[in-house]
Short mmCIF file of C-alpha atoms in Angstrom, two decimals:
data_model
loop_
_atom_site.label_atom_id
_atom_site.label_comp_id
_atom_site.label_asym_id
_atom_site.label_seq_id
_atom_site.Cartn_x
_atom_site.Cartn_y
_atom_site.Cartn_z
CA MET A 1254 -1.74 28.61 2.46
CA THR A 1255 1.92 29.34 3.21
CA ALA A 1256 4.21 29.04 0.20
CA THR A 1257 6.50 26.05 0.30
CA SER A 1258 10.11 27.22 0.58
CA ASN A 1259 11.71 23.77 0.65
CA VAL A 1260 11.99 21.25 -2.17
CA ASP A 1261 13.04 17.61 -1.89
CA LEU A 1262 14.05 16.41 -5.38
CA VAL A 1263 14.98 12.78 -6.01
CA LEU A 1264 16.61 12.05 -9.35
CA VAL A 1265 15.90 8.56 -10.70
CA ILE A 1266 18.44 7.51 -13.31
CA ASP A 1267 18.14 4.43 -15.51
CA THR A 1268 21.65 2.97 -15.32
CA SER A 1269 21.09 0.11 -17.77
CA ALA A 1270 23.47 -0.60 -20.65
CA SER A 1271 21.21 1.10 -23.21
CA MET A 1272 21.95 4.42 -21.49
CA ARG A 1273 25.61 4.40 -22.59
CA PRO A 1274 25.05 6.60 -25.68
CA CYS A 1275 23.33 9.32 -23.66
CA ILE A 1276 24.53 9.12 -20.04
CA ASP A 1277 27.34 11.65 -20.47
CA GLY A 1278 24.97 14.11 -22.13
CA LEU A 1279 22.42 13.59 -19.38
CA ARG A 1280 25.06 14.15 -16.70
CA THR A 1281 26.07 17.41 -18.37
CA HIS A 1282 22.46 18.51 -18.63
CA LEU A 1283 21.77 17.73 -14.97
CA ARG A 1284 25.03 19.39 -13.86
CA ASP A 1285 23.93 22.59 -15.60
CA LEU A 1286 20.43 22.30 -14.14
CA LEU A 1287 21.11 21.42 -10.50
CA LYS A 1288 23.68 24.02 -9.47
CA PRO A 1289 21.53 27.10 -10.22
CA MET A 1290 18.53 25.52 -8.49
CA GLN A 1291 19.91 25.78 -4.96
CA GLY A 1292 18.55 28.88 -3.32
CA TYR A 1293 17.00 30.30 -6.49
CA VAL A 1294 13.35 29.83 -5.53
CA ALA A 1295 13.68 27.46 -2.60
CA ASN A 1296 16.00 25.49 -0.36
CA VAL A 1297 16.61 22.24 -2.24
CA ARG A 1298 17.59 18.83 -0.91
CA PHE A 1299 18.76 16.44 -3.62
CA GLY A 1300 18.39 12.66 -3.57
CA LEU A 1301 19.36 9.98 -6.08
CA VAL A 1302 18.30 6.52 -7.19
CA GLY A 1303 20.27 4.72 -9.90
CA LEU A 1304 19.14 1.22 -10.80
CA SER A 1305 20.00 -1.55 -13.21
CA ALA A 1306 19.02 -5.21 -13.15
CA SER A 1307 19.87 -8.59 -14.65
CA MET A 1308 18.49 -12.14 -14.64
CA SER A 1309 20.47 -14.95 -13.01
CA ASN A 1310 19.09 -18.48 -12.69
CA GLY A 1311 15.57 -17.15 -13.04
CA GLU A 1312 16.03 -14.48 -10.36
CA ILE A 1313 16.35 -10.74 -10.80
CA LEU A 1314 19.52 -9.19 -9.42
CA TYR A 1315 19.36 -5.44 -8.83
CA VAL A 1316 22.29 -3.04 -8.74
CA PRO A 1317 21.00 0.02 -6.87
CA ALA A 1318 22.76 3.25 -6.00
CA THR A 1319 21.57 6.02 -3.70
CA LEU A 1320 23.28 8.95 -2.08
CA ALA A 1321 23.71 6.70 0.98
CA GLY A 1322 25.62 4.03 -0.96
CA GLY A 1323 25.03 0.91 -3.03
CA ARG A 1324 23.14 -2.29 -2.36
CA GLU A 1325 23.48 -1.91 1.42
CA SER A 1326 21.73 1.45 1.31
CA ILE A 1327 18.43 -0.20 0.37
CA GLU A 1328 18.42 -2.07 3.68
CA HIS A 1329 19.07 1.25 5.44
CA LEU A 1330 16.26 2.89 3.46
CA TYR A 1331 13.70 0.47 4.86
CA ALA A 1332 15.16 0.13 8.35
CA THR A 1333 16.63 3.37 9.67
CA PRO A 1334 16.52 5.92 6.81
CA ASN A 1335 16.95 8.95 9.05
CA GLN A 1336 20.31 7.65 10.24
CA TYR A 1337 21.77 7.71 6.73
CA LYS A 1338 22.33 10.44 4.18
CA PHE A 1339 19.72 10.02 1.47
CA PHE A 1340 19.56 13.77 0.75
CA THR A 1341 22.11 16.54 0.38
CA GLU A 1342 21.80 20.30 -0.01
CA ASP A 1343 25.11 20.40 -1.89
CA PRO A 1344 24.60 20.11 -5.67
CA ASP A 1345 28.28 19.25 -6.11
CA GLU A 1346 27.79 16.15 -3.97
CA ILE A 1347 24.91 14.88 -6.05
CA ILE A 1348 26.81 15.68 -9.26
CA LYS A 1349 29.79 13.67 -7.99
CA ARG A 1350 27.49 10.71 -7.25
CA LEU A 1351 25.98 10.97 -10.72
CA ASP A 1352 29.47 10.75 -12.23
CA GLU A 1353 30.13 7.58 -10.21
CA LEU A 1354 27.08 5.67 -11.47
CA THR A 1355 27.91 2.39 -13.23
CA ILE A 1356 26.11 1.64 -16.48
CA SER A 1357 25.28 -2.04 -17.13
CA GLY A 1358 22.51 -4.61 -17.40
CA ASP A 1359 18.82 -4.00 -17.98
CA GLU A 1360 16.34 -1.51 -16.51
CA ASP A 1361 13.41 -1.76 -14.10
CA ASN A 1362 12.12 1.78 -13.86
CA LEU A 1363 8.97 1.06 -11.85
CA VAL A 1364 11.08 -0.52 -9.10
CA ALA A 1365 13.47 2.45 -9.22
CA LEU A 1366 10.51 4.80 -8.94
CA ASP A 1367 9.21 2.89 -5.92
CA LEU A 1368 12.60 3.23 -4.19
CA ALA A 1369 12.51 6.96 -4.82
CA MET A 1370 9.00 7.28 -3.36
CA ASP A 1371 10.23 5.58 -0.18
CA HIS A 1372 12.93 8.18 0.44
CA PRO A 1373 12.67 10.08 3.77
CA PHE A 1374 11.11 13.25 2.35
CA GLY A 1375 10.50 16.24 4.59
CA PRO A 1376 6.96 16.94 5.87
CA SER A 1377 4.57 17.59 2.99
CA ASP A 1378 3.25 20.80 4.58
CA THR A 1379 6.71 22.40 4.45
CA HIS A 1380 8.41 20.53 1.60
CA LYS A 1381 7.46 20.20 -2.03
CA ARG A 1382 8.22 16.58 -2.93
CA VAL A 1383 9.41 15.91 -6.48
CA ILE A 1384 10.76 12.87 -8.34
CA ALA A 1385 12.41 13.25 -11.76
CA LEU A 1386 12.89 10.02 -13.73
CA PHE A 1387 15.26 9.81 -16.71
CA SER A 1388 15.33 6.79 -19.03
CA ASP A 1389 15.88 5.99 -22.70
CA GLU A 1390 13.44 3.05 -22.53
CA LYS A 1391 9.66 2.75 -22.39
CA LEU A 1392 8.19 1.61 -19.08
CA GLU A 1393 7.03 -1.56 -20.85
CA ASN A 1394 10.66 -2.53 -21.48
CA GLY A 1395 13.13 -3.84 -18.95
CA VAL A 1396 14.09 -6.94 -17.07
CA GLN A 1397 10.49 -7.77 -16.14
CA ARG A 1398 9.04 -6.59 -19.45
CA ASN A 1399 5.29 -6.23 -18.87
CA GLY A 1400 5.38 -7.95 -15.48
CA LEU A 1401 4.87 -4.84 -13.35
CA LEU A 1402 2.55 -2.82 -15.58
CA GLY A 1403 -0.48 -3.88 -13.56
CA THR A 1404 0.99 -2.01 -10.59
CA ILE A 1405 1.00 1.43 -12.24
CA SER A 1406 -2.31 2.30 -10.60
CA GLN A 1407 -0.70 1.51 -7.24
CA VAL A 1408 2.25 3.76 -8.13
CA VAL A 1409 -0.18 6.59 -8.95
CA GLU A 1410 -1.99 6.04 -5.65
CA LYS A 1411 1.31 6.09 -3.77
CA LEU A 1412 2.35 9.34 -5.46
CA HIS A 1413 -0.96 10.86 -4.37
CA ALA A 1414 -0.77 9.51 -0.83
CA ARG A 1415 2.76 10.86 -0.36
CA ARG A 1416 2.01 14.10 -2.18
CA ILE A 1417 4.85 13.61 -4.64
CA LYS A 1418 4.95 15.36 -8.02
CA LEU A 1419 6.48 13.33 -10.84
CA PHE A 1420 8.45 14.42 -13.88
CA CYS A 1421 9.59 11.80 -16.41
CA ALA A 1422 11.86 12.25 -19.41
CA MET A 1423 11.49 9.00 -21.37
CA PRO A 1424 9.90 7.60 -24.56
CA TYR A 1425 6.13 7.97 -24.49
CA SER A 1426 4.00 4.81 -24.35
CA ASP A 1427 0.69 3.44 -23.11
CA ALA A 1428 2.27 2.80 -19.70
CA ALA A 1429 3.59 6.36 -19.58
CA GLN A 1430 0.08 7.59 -20.31
CA GLN A 1431 -1.18 5.66 -17.26
CA LEU A 1432 1.58 7.16 -15.12
CA ALA A 1433 0.65 10.63 -16.38
CA GLU A 1434 -2.68 10.29 -14.58
CA ALA A 1435 -0.92 11.10 -11.31
CA ASN A 1436 -1.84 14.59 -10.12
CA GLY A 1437 0.74 17.15 -11.20
CA SER A 1438 2.79 14.65 -13.16
CA GLU A 1439 4.51 15.54 -16.41
CA ILE A 1440 5.86 13.18 -19.05
CA GLU A 1441 8.35 14.56 -21.55
CA ASP A 1442 8.59 12.35 -24.63
CA ILE A 1443 12.30 12.22 -25.40
CA GLY A 1444 11.83 9.93 -28.40
CA ASN A 1445 15.19 8.18 -28.12
CA ALA A 1446 18.50 8.21 -26.27
CA ALA A 1447 19.74 11.32 -28.12
CA GLY A 1448 16.64 13.19 -26.97
CA LEU A 1449 17.28 12.27 -23.34
CA ALA A 1450 20.66 13.98 -23.33
CA ARG A 1451 19.08 17.29 -24.27
CA SER A 1452 15.74 16.95 -22.42
CA GLU A 1453 14.65 19.97 -20.46
CA GLU A 1454 12.83 19.89 -17.17
CA HIS A 1455 9.90 22.32 -16.85
#
């Protein structure tokens, strides 16, 4: 088998209000991590999903952010993704977008993960596909609370079908254990928000 020389890495950032104590530390950590990655062992394309949510009149309102923009970029993602810039090879560009993320509301990390899985990754035979999720909250928490936990098996199946490896830095929980069943996945238990700011990707 030919070694994969290309990596598509989508960062998934919980942008809920609870991230305020650690978001600056996480940004610094990622800034130090991303720049040396480019060209070190592979050609890297970086993508980004930031997501927060809130309830209004019984409906969930999402505030997404991708490299291609805000709320309007989600329509592009599911209509004509190859016509918009969901990936960049420039680490400075992804770092700039990280610095622009707005922190507010609640989280919905399973929905954010699903958006990341739907990014226009390169072909799996030439690109290693990776998603890295960062959150200070357990998967059981968030705007829907336990509402989406029954879909974790579907998330695992989707990761397998799309040949995506998953890394998560978040508090460990029963739901995280289910997510860890995905082939090649890794869950780093950060304990709390302070731990997230100094988490290390393996």
